Amino acid sequence: MRRLAQLRPGERGSLFTSDLSVNEFLLVREAGFRPLGLVLGTSVYHVGIQLGRWTKNQELTKLSQAMYEARELAMSRMEAEASALGADGIVGVRLDIEFKEFGSDIAEFIAVGTAVKADGADPGPAGTWLNNKGKPFTSNLSGQDFWTLVRAG
């Protein structure tokens, strides 16, 4: 939260971070969105062990559920950071998973993207860019692909 407080979008002397390239930054601006700053969410999860019968192929449901929960935690924490900045969405989202050397059953999920605020971009009939849960939208599109999609309507 301290890092987010230093971003203070639009204020003189505030910090700005992003993982958008220069071209992506400019295209996102041209699409009618103002980049606010880098947002992230992380979740470190103990993946554990699941016993099963190995005489047939089967999904390891407990492990799958753990992976889904860890992913959702990381994504929701990133969305919370974007909301704290007053963002309408997050572009360039990527989700990285790292298995730690000190424990092969420990995985860190890291969601990273750039929070953006609609700055003249028409939200259409919905009247808002927020998703149906009232949270910032998330997009893994690059700045170029995001610009193309917005321009296409």
Coordinates of N, CA, C and O in Angstrom, one line a residue:
M1 N 0.8 -1.2 0.0 CA 0.0 0.0 0.0 C 0.9 1.3 0.0 O 0.5 2.3 -0.6
R2 N 2.0 1.2 0.7 CA 3.0 2.3 0.6 C 3.4 2.6 -0.8 O 3.5 3.8 -1.2
R3 N 3.7 1.6 -1.5 CA 4.1 1.7 -2.9 C 3.0 2.4 -3.7 O 3.3 3.3 -4.5
L4 N 1.8 2.0 -3.5 CA 0.7 2.5 -4.3 C 0.4 4.0 -3.9 O 0.1 4.8 -4.7
A5 N 0.6 4.3 -2.6 CA 0.4 5.7 -2.1 C 1.4 6.6 -2.8 O 1.1 7.8 -3.1
Q6 N 2.6 6.1 -3.2 CA 3.6 7.0 -3.8 C 3.3 7.2 -5.3 O 3.8 8.1 -5.9
L7 N 2.4 6.3 -5.9 CA 2.1 6.5 -7.3 C 1.3 7.8 -7.5 O 1.5 8.5 -8.5
R8 N 0.2 8.0 -6.7 CA -0.7 9.2 -6.8 C -0.8 9.7 -8.3 O -0.2 10.7 -8.6
P9 N -1.4 9.0 -9.1 CA -1.5 9.3 -10.6 C -1.9 10.8 -10.8 O -2.9 11.3 -10.2
G10 N -1.1 11.4 -11.6 CA -1.4 12.8 -12.0 C -0.8 13.9 -11.1 O -0.8 15.0 -11.5
E11 N -0.3 13.5 -10.0 CA 0.3 14.5 -9.1 C 1.7 14.7 -9.4 O 2.5 13.8 -9.7
R12 N 2.1 16.0 -9.3 CA 3.5 16.3 -9.6 C 4.5 15.7 -8.6 O 4.2 15.7 -7.4
G13 N 5.5 15.1 -9.1 CA 6.5 14.5 -8.3 C 6.2 13.1 -7.8 O 6.9 12.5 -7.1
S14 N 5.1 12.5 -8.3 CA 4.7 11.1 -8.0 C 5.5 10.2 -8.8 O 6.0 10.5 -9.9
L15 N 5.6 8.9 -8.4 CA 6.3 7.9 -9.1 C 5.4 7.3 -10.2 O 4.2 7.4 -10.1
F16 N 6.0 6.8 -11.2 CA 5.3 6.0 -12.2 C 6.1 4.8 -12.6 O 7.3 4.9 -12.9
T17 N 5.4 3.6 -12.6 CA 6.1 2.4 -13.0 C 5.1 1.7 -13.9 O 3.9 1.8 -13.8
S18 N 5.7 0.9 -14.9 CA 4.9 0.2 -15.8 C 5.8 -0.8 -16.5 O 7.0 -0.6 -16.6
D19 N 5.2 -1.9 -16.9 CA 6.0 -2.8 -17.8 C 5.6 -2.7 -19.2 O 6.0 -3.6 -20.0
L20 N 4.9 -1.7 -19.6 CA 4.6 -1.4 -21.0 C 5.8 -0.8 -21.7 O 6.5 0.0 -21.1
S21 N 6.0 -1.2 -22.9 CA 7.0 -0.6 -23.7 C 6.6 0.8 -24.1 O 5.4 1.2 -23.9
V22 N 7.5 1.6 -24.6 CA 7.1 3.0 -25.0 C 6.0 2.9 -26.0 O 5.0 3.7 -25.9
N23 N 6.1 2.1 -27.0 CA 5.1 2.0 -28.1 C 3.7 1.6 -27.5 O 2.7 2.1 -27.8
E24 N 3.8 0.6 -26.5 CA 2.5 0.1 -25.9 C 1.9 1.3 -25.1 O 0.7 1.5 -25.1
F25 N 2.7 2.0 -24.3 CA 2.3 3.1 -23.5 C 1.5 4.1 -24.4 O 0.4 4.6 -24.1
L26 N 2.2 4.5 -25.5 CA 1.6 5.5 -26.4 C 0.3 5.0 -27.1 O -0.7 5.8 -27.2
L27 N 0.3 3.7 -27.4 CA -1.0 3.2 -28.1 C -2.1 3.1 -27.1 O -3.3 3.3 -27.4
V28 N -1.8 2.7 -25.8 CA -2.8 2.7 -24.8 C -3.4 4.1 -24.6 O -4.6 4.3 -24.5
R29 N -2.5 5.1 -24.6 CA -3.0 6.5 -24.5 C -3.8 6.9 -25.7 O -4.9 7.5 -25.5
E30 N -3.4 6.5 -26.9 CA -4.2 6.8 -28.1 C -5.6 6.1 -28.1 O -6.5 6.6 -28.6
A31 N -5.6 5.0 -27.4 CA -6.9 4.3 -27.3 C -7.9 4.9 -26.3 O -9.0 4.5 -26.2
G32 N -7.4 5.9 -25.6 CA -8.3 6.7 -24.7 C -8.1 6.3 -23.2 O -9.0 6.5 -22.4
F33 N -7.0 5.6 -22.9 CA -6.7 5.2 -21.5 C -5.4 5.8 -21.0 O -4.4 5.9 -21.7
R34 N -5.4 6.2 -19.7 CA -4.2 6.8 -19.1 C -3.6 5.7 -18.2 O -4.2 5.3 -17.2
P35 N -2.4 5.3 -18.5 CA -1.7 4.3 -17.6 C -1.5 5.0 -16.3 O -1.0 6.1 -16.2
L36 N -1.8 4.2 -15.2 CA -1.7 4.8 -13.8 C -0.5 4.2 -13.1 O 0.1 4.9 -12.3
G37 N -0.1 3.0 -13.4 CA 1.0 2.4 -12.8 C 1.0 0.9 -12.7 O 0.0 0.3 -13.0
L38 N 2.1 0.3 -12.3 CA 2.2 -1.1 -12.2 C 1.5 -1.7 -11.0 O 1.6 -1.1 -9.9
V39 N 0.7 -2.7 -11.2 CA 0.0 -3.3 -10.1 C 0.4 -4.8 -10.1 O 0.6 -5.4 -11.1
L40 N 0.3 -5.4 -8.9 CA 0.7 -6.8 -8.8 C 0.0 -7.5 -7.7 O -0.5 -6.8 -6.7
G41 N -0.1 -8.7 -7.8 CA -0.7 -9.6 -6.7 C 0.2 -10.8 -6.6 O 0.7 -11.3 -7.6
T42 N 0.3 -11.3 -5.4 CA 1.1 -12.6 -5.3 C 0.5 -13.5 -4.3 O -0.3 -13.1 -3.4
S43 N 0.8 -14.8 -4.4 CA 0.2 -15.8 -3.5 C 1.3 -16.9 -3.5 O 1.7 -17.4 -4.5
V44 N 1.7 -17.2 -2.3 CA 2.6 -18.4 -2.1 C 1.8 -19.5 -1.6 O 1.2 -19.4 -0.5
Y45 N 1.9 -20.6 -2.2 CA 1.0 -21.7 -1.9 C 1.7 -23.0 -1.7 O 2.6 -23.3 -2.5
H46 N 1.4 -23.8 -0.7 CA 1.9 -25.1 -0.5 C 1.0 -26.0 -1.3 O -0.2 -26.1 -1.0
V47 N 1.6 -26.7 -2.3 CA 0.8 -27.4 -3.3 C 0.4 -28.8 -2.7 O -0.6 -29.3 -2.9
G48 N 1.3 -29.4 -1.9 CA 1.0 -30.6 -1.2 C 1.0 -31.9 -2.0 O 1.6 -31.9 -3.1
I49 N 0.4 -32.9 -1.4 CA 0.5 -34.3 -2.1 C -0.9 -34.8 -2.1 O -1.7 -34.6 -1.2
Q50 N -1.3 -35.5 -3.1 CA -2.6 -36.2 -3.2 C -2.3 -37.6 -3.6 O -1.6 -38.0 -4.5
L51 N -2.9 -38.5 -2.8 CA -2.8 -39.9 -3.0 C -3.9 -40.4 -3.9 O -5.0 -39.8 -3.9
G52 N -3.6 -41.4 -4.7 CA -4.7 -41.9 -5.6 C -4.3 -43.2 -6.1 O -3.2 -43.7 -5.9
R53 N -5.2 -43.8 -6.8 CA -4.9 -45.1 -7.5 C -4.3 -44.8 -8.8 O -4.8 -44.1 -9.6
W54 N -3.1 -45.4 -9.0 CA -2.4 -45.2 -10.2 C -2.6 -46.2 -11.3 O -1.8 -46.4 -12.2
T55 N -3.7 -46.9 -11.2 CA -4.0 -47.9 -12.2 C -4.8 -47.3 -13.4 O -5.1 -48.0 -14.3
K56 N -5.2 -46.1 -13.3 CA -6.0 -45.4 -14.3 C -5.6 -43.9 -14.4 O -5.0 -43.4 -13.4
N57 N -5.8 -43.3 -15.5 CA -5.6 -41.9 -15.7 C -6.7 -41.1 -14.9 O -7.8 -41.5 -15.0
Q58 N -6.3 -40.1 -14.2 CA -7.2 -39.3 -13.4 C -6.6 -37.9 -13.1 O -5.4 -37.8 -13.0
E59 N -7.5 -37.0 -12.9 CA -7.1 -35.6 -12.5 C -6.8 -35.7 -11.0 O -7.5 -36.4 -10.2
L60 N -5.8 -34.9 -10.6 CA -5.5 -34.8 -9.2 C -6.3 -33.6 -8.7 O -5.8 -32.4 -8.7
T61 N -7.5 -33.8 -8.3 CA -8.4 -32.7 -8.1 C -8.0 -31.8 -6.9 O -8.2 -30.6 -7.0
K62 N -7.5 -32.3 -5.9 CA -7.0 -31.5 -4.7 C -5.9 -30.5 -5.2 O -5.9 -29.4 -4.8
L63 N -5.0 -31.1 -6.0 CA -3.9 -30.2 -6.5 C -4.4 -29.2 -7.5 O -3.9 -28.0 -7.4
S64 N -5.3 -29.6 -8.3 CA -5.9 -28.6 -9.3 C -6.6 -27.5 -8.5 O -6.4 -26.3 -8.9
Q65 N -7.3 -27.9 -7.5 CA -8.0 -26.9 -6.7 C -7.1 -25.9 -6.1 O -7.3 -24.7 -6.0
A66 N -6.0 -26.4 -5.5 CA -5.0 -25.6 -4.9 C -4.4 -24.6 -5.9 O -4.2 -23.4 -5.6
M67 N -4.1 -25.0 -7.1 CA -3.5 -24.2 -8.1 C -4.5 -23.1 -8.5 O -4.2 -21.9 -8.7
Y68 N -5.8 -23.4 -8.7 CA -6.9 -22.5 -9.0 C -7.0 -21.4 -7.9 O -7.1 -20.2 -8.2
E69 N -7.0 -21.8 -6.6 CA -7.1 -20.9 -5.5 C -5.9 -20.0 -5.5 O -6.1 -18.8 -5.2
A70 N -4.7 -20.5 -5.7 CA -3.5 -19.6 -5.6 C -3.6 -18.6 -6.8 O -3.2 -17.4 -6.6
R71 N -4.0 -19.0 -7.9 CA -4.1 -18.1 -9.1 C -5.1 -17.0 -8.8 O -4.9 -15.8 -9.0
E72 N -6.3 -17.4 -8.3 CA -7.4 -16.4 -8.0 C -6.9 -15.4 -6.9 O -7.2 -14.2 -7.0
L73 N -6.2 -15.9 -5.9 CA -5.7 -15.0 -4.9 C -4.7 -13.9 -5.5 O -4.9 -12.7 -5.2
A74 N -3.8 -14.4 -6.3 CA -2.9 -13.4 -7.0 C -3.6 -12.4 -7.8 O -3.4 -11.2 -7.8
M75 N -4.6 -12.9 -8.6 CA -5.3 -12.0 -9.5 C -6.2 -11.1 -8.7 O -6.2 -9.9 -9.1
S76 N -6.9 -11.5 -7.7 CA -7.7 -10.6 -6.9 C -6.9 -9.6 -6.2 O -7.3 -8.4 -6.0
R77 N -5.7 -9.9 -5.7 CA -4.8 -8.9 -5.1 C -4.3 -7.9 -6.1 O -4.2 -6.7 -5.7
M78 N -4.1 -8.3 -7.3 CA -3.7 -7.3 -8.3 C -4.9 -6.4 -8.6 O -4.7 -5.2 -8.7
E79 N -6.1 -7.0 -8.7 CA -7.3 -6.2 -9.0 C -7.5 -5.2 -7.8 O -7.9 -4.0 -8.1
A80 N -7.2 -5.6 -6.6 CA -7.4 -4.7 -5.5 C -6.5 -3.5 -5.5 O -6.8 -2.4 -5.2
E81 N -5.2 -3.7 -6.0 CA -4.3 -2.6 -6.1 C -4.8 -1.7 -7.2 O -4.7 -0.5 -7.1
A82 N -5.3 -2.2 -8.3 CA -5.8 -1.4 -9.4 C -7.0 -0.6 -8.9 O -7.1 0.6 -9.2
S83 N -7.9 -1.2 -8.1 CA -9.0 -0.4 -7.6 C -8.6 0.7 -6.6 O -9.1 1.8 -6.7
A84 N -7.5 0.4 -5.9 CA -7.0 1.5 -5.0 C -6.5 2.7 -5.7 O -6.5 3.8 -5.2
L85 N -6.0 2.5 -7.0 CA -5.6 3.6 -7.8 C -6.7 4.2 -8.6 O -6.5 5.2 -9.3
G86 N -7.9 3.7 -8.5 CA -9.0 4.2 -9.2 C -9.1 3.8 -10.7 O -9.6 4.5 -11.5
A87 N -8.5 2.6 -11.0 CA -8.4 2.2 -12.3 C -9.7 1.6 -12.9 O -10.5 1.1 -12.1
D88 N -9.9 1.7 -14.2 CA -11.0 1.0 -14.8 C -10.6 -0.4 -15.3 O -11.4 -1.2 -15.6
G89 N -9.3 -0.6 -15.5 CA -8.8 -1.9 -16.0 C -7.3 -2.1 -15.8 O -6.6 -1.2 -15.3
I90 N -6.9 -3.3 -16.2 CA -5.5 -3.6 -16.2 C -5.1 -4.3 -17.5 O -5.8 -5.2 -18.0
V91 N -4.1 -3.7 -18.2 CA -3.7 -4.3 -19.5 C -2.3 -4.9 -19.3 O -1.6 -4.6 -18.4
G92 N -2.0 -5.8 -20.3 CA -0.7 -6.5 -20.3 C -0.5 -7.4 -19.1 O 0.6 -7.6 -18.6
V93 N -1.6 -8.0 -18.6 CA -1.6 -8.9 -17.5 C -0.8 -10.2 -17.8 O -1.0 -10.8 -18.9
R94 N 0.1 -10.5 -16.9 CA 0.7 -11.8 -17.1 C 0.7 -12.5 -15.7 O 0.7 -11.9 -14.7
L95 N 0.6 -13.8 -15.8 CA 0.6 -14.6 -14.5 C 1.8 -15.6 -14.6 O 1.9 -16.4 -15.5
D96 N 2.8 -15.4 -13.7 CA 3.9 -16.2 -13.6 C 3.8 -17.2 -12.4 O 3.3 -16.8 -11.4
I97 N 4.3 -18.4 -12.6 CA 4.3 -19.4 -11.5 C 5.8 -19.8 -11.3 O 6.4 -20.2 -12.3
E98 N 6.3 -19.7 -10.1 CA 7.6 -20.1 -9.8 C 7.6 -21.2 -8.7 O 6.9 -21.0 -7.7
F99 N 8.2 -22.3 -9.0 CA 8.4 -23.3 -7.9 C 9.7 -23.0 -7.2 O 10.7 -22.9 -7.9
K100 N 9.6 -22.9 -5.9 CA 10.8 -22.5 -5.1 C 11.8 -23.6 -4.9 O 11.4 -24.8 -4.7
E101 N 13.1 -23.3 -5.0 CA 14.1 -24.3 -4.8 C 14.1 -24.9 -3.4 O 14.5 -26.1 -3.3
F102 N 13.8 -24.1 -2.4 CA 13.8 -24.6 -1.1 C 12.7 -25.5 -0.7 O 12.6 -26.1 0.3
G103 N 11.7 -25.7 -1.7 CA 10.6 -26.6 -1.4 C 9.9 -26.8 -2.7 O 9.2 -25.9 -3.2
S104 N 10.0 -28.0 -3.4 CA 9.4 -28.2 -4.7 C 7.9 -28.2 -4.6 O 7.2 -28.2 -5.6
D105 N 7.4 -28.3 -3.4 CA 5.9 -28.3 -3.2 C 5.4 -26.9 -2.9 O 4.2 -26.8 -2.5
I106 N 6.2 -25.9 -3.0 CA 5.8 -24.5 -2.8 C 5.8 -23.7 -4.1 O 6.9 -23.7 -4.8
A107 N 4.7 -23.1 -4.4 CA 4.6 -22.4 -5.7 C 4.2 -20.9 -5.4 O 3.4 -20.7 -4.5
E108 N 4.9 -20.0 -6.1 CA 4.5 -18.6 -6.0 C 3.8 -18.1 -7.3 O 4.4 -18.3 -8.3
F109 N 2.6 -17.6 -7.1 CA 1.9 -17.1 -8.3 C 2.0 -15.6 -8.2 O 1.7 -15.0 -7.2
I110 N 2.4 -15.0 -9.3 CA 2.6 -13.6 -9.4 C 1.8 -13.0 -10.6 O 2.1 -13.4 -11.7
A111 N 0.9 -12.1 -10.3 CA 0.1 -11.5 -11.4 C 0.6 -10.0 -11.5 O 0.6 -9.3 -10.5
V112 N 0.9 -9.6 -12.7 CA 1.5 -8.3 -12.9 C 0.8 -7.7 -14.1 O 0.5 -8.4 -15.1
G113 N 0.5 -6.4 -14.1 CA -0.1 -5.7 -15.2 C 0.0 -4.2 -14.9 O 0.5 -3.7 -13.9
T114 N -0.5 -3.4 -15.9 CA -0.5 -1.9 -15.8 C -1.9 -1.5 -15.6 O -2.8 -1.7 -16.5
A115 N -2.2 -0.8 -14.5 CA -3.5 -0.2 -14.3 C -3.8 0.9 -15.2 O -2.9 1.8 -15.4
V116 N -5.0 1.0 -15.8 CA -5.3 2.1 -16.7 C -6.7 2.7 -16.3 O -7.5 2.1 -15.7
K117 N -6.8 4.0 -16.6 CA -8.1 4.7 -16.4 C -8.6 5.2 -17.7 O -7.8 5.8 -18.5
A118 N -9.9 5.0 -18.0 CA -10.5 5.5 -19.2 C -10.4 7.0 -19.2 O -10.8 7.7 -18.3
D119 N -9.8 7.6 -20.2 CA -9.6 9.0 -20.4 C -10.2 9.5 -21.7 O -9.5 9.9 -22.6
G120 N -11.5 9.3 -21.9 CA -12.1 9.6 -23.1 C -12.5 8.4 -24.0 O -13.2 8.6 -25.0
A121 N -12.2 7.2 -23.5 CA -12.6 6.0 -24.3 C -14.0 5.7 -24.0 O -14.4 5.7 -22.8
D122 N -14.8 5.5 -25.0 CA -16.2 5.3 -24.9 C -16.5 3.9 -24.4 O -16.2 2.9 -25.0
P123 N -17.2 3.7 -23.2 CA -17.5 2.4 -22.7 C -18.7 1.7 -23.3 O -19.0 0.6 -23.0
G124 N -19.3 2.4 -24.3 CA -20.4 1.8 -25.0 C -21.7 1.8 -24.1 O -21.8 2.6 -23.1
P125 N -22.7 1.0 -24.4 CA -24.0 1.0 -23.7 C -23.9 0.7 -22.3 O -24.8 1.0 -21.5
A126 N -22.9 -0.1 -21.8 CA -22.7 -0.4 -20.4 C -22.5 0.8 -19.5 O -22.8 0.8 -18.4
G127 N -21.9 1.8 -20.1 CA -21.6 3.1 -19.4 C -20.4 3.0 -18.4 O -20.1 4.0 -17.8
T128 N -19.7 1.9 -18.4 CA -18.6 1.7 -17.5 C -17.6 0.7 -18.1 O -18.0 -0.2 -18.8
W129 N -16.3 0.9 -17.8 CA -15.3 -0.1 -18.2 C -15.1 -1.2 -17.2 O -14.5 -2.2 -17.4
L130 N -15.7 -1.0 -15.9 CA -15.5 -2.0 -14.9 C -16.3 -3.3 -15.3 O -17.2 -3.2 -16.1
N131 N -15.8 -4.4 -14.8 CA -16.4 -5.7 -15.2 C -17.8 -5.8 -14.5 O -18.2 -5.0 -13.7
N132 N -18.5 -6.9 -14.7 CA -19.8 -7.1 -14.1 C -19.8 -7.3 -12.6 O -20.8 -7.3 -12.0
K133 N -18.6 -7.4 -12.0 CA -18.5 -7.5 -10.5 C -18.1 -6.1 -10.0 O -17.8 -6.0 -8.8
G134 N -18.0 -5.1 -10.8 CA -17.6 -3.8 -10.4 C -16.2 -3.6 -10.1 O -15.7 -2.6 -9.5
K135 N -15.4 -4.5 -10.7 CA -13.9 -4.5 -10.5 C -13.3 -4.1 -11.8 O -13.9 -4.2 -12.9
P136 N -12.0 -3.6 -11.8 CA -11.3 -3.3 -13.1 C -11.3 -4.5 -14.0 O -11.0 -5.6 -13.5
F137 N -11.5 -4.3 -15.3 CA -11.3 -5.4 -16.2 C -9.8 -5.8 -16.3 O -8.9 -5.0 -15.9
T138 N -9.6 -7.1 -16.7 CA -8.2 -7.5 -16.8 C -8.0 -8.0 -18.2 O -8.9 -8.7 -18.8
S139 N -6.9 -7.7 -18.8 CA -6.6 -8.1 -20.2 C -5.1 -8.5 -20.3 O -4.3 -7.8 -19.9
N140 N -4.9 -9.7 -20.9 CA -3.5 -10.1 -21.2 C -3.0 -9.6 -22.5 O -1.9 -9.9 -22.9
L141 N -3.8 -8.8 -23.2 CA -3.4 -8.2 -24.5 C -2.2 -7.2 -24.3 O -2.2 -6.5 -23.3
S142 N -1.3 -7.2 -25.3 CA -0.3 -6.2 -25.3 C -0.9 -4.9 -25.6 O -2.1 -4.8 -26.0
G143 N -0.1 -3.8 -25.4 CA -0.6 -2.5 -25.7 C -1.1 -2.3 -27.1 O -2.1 -1.7 -27.4
Q144 N -0.3 -2.9 -28.0 CA -0.7 -2.9 -29.5 C -2.0 -3.6 -29.7 O -2.9 -3.1 -30.4
D145 N -2.2 -4.8 -29.2 CA -3.4 -5.6 -29.4 C -4.6 -4.9 -28.7 O -5.7 -4.9 -29.2
F146 N -4.4 -4.3 -27.5 CA -5.4 -3.6 -26.8 C -5.9 -2.4 -27.6 O -7.1 -2.2 -27.8
W147 N -5.0 -1.7 -28.2 CA -5.3 -0.5 -29.0 C -6.1 -1.0 -30.2 O -7.2 -0.4 -30.5
T148 N -5.7 -2.1 -30.8 CA -6.4 -2.6 -32.0 C -7.9 -3.0 -31.6 O -8.8 -2.7 -32.3
L149 N -8.0 -3.7 -30.5 CA -9.4 -4.1 -30.0 C -10.3 -2.9 -29.7 O -11.4 -2.9 -30.2
V150 N -9.8 -1.9 -29.0 CA -10.6 -0.8 -28.7 C -10.9 0.0 -30.0 O -12.1 0.4 -30.1
R151 N -10.0 0.1 -30.9 CA -10.3 0.9 -32.1 C -11.3 0.1 -33.0 O -12.1 0.8 -33.7
A152 N -11.3 -1.2 -32.9 CA -12.3 -2.0 -33.7 C -13.7 -1.9 -33.0 O -14.7 -2.4 -33.7
G153 N -13.8 -1.4 -31.8 CA -15.1 -1.3 -31.2 C -15.4 -2.4 -30.3 O -16.5 -2.7 -29.9

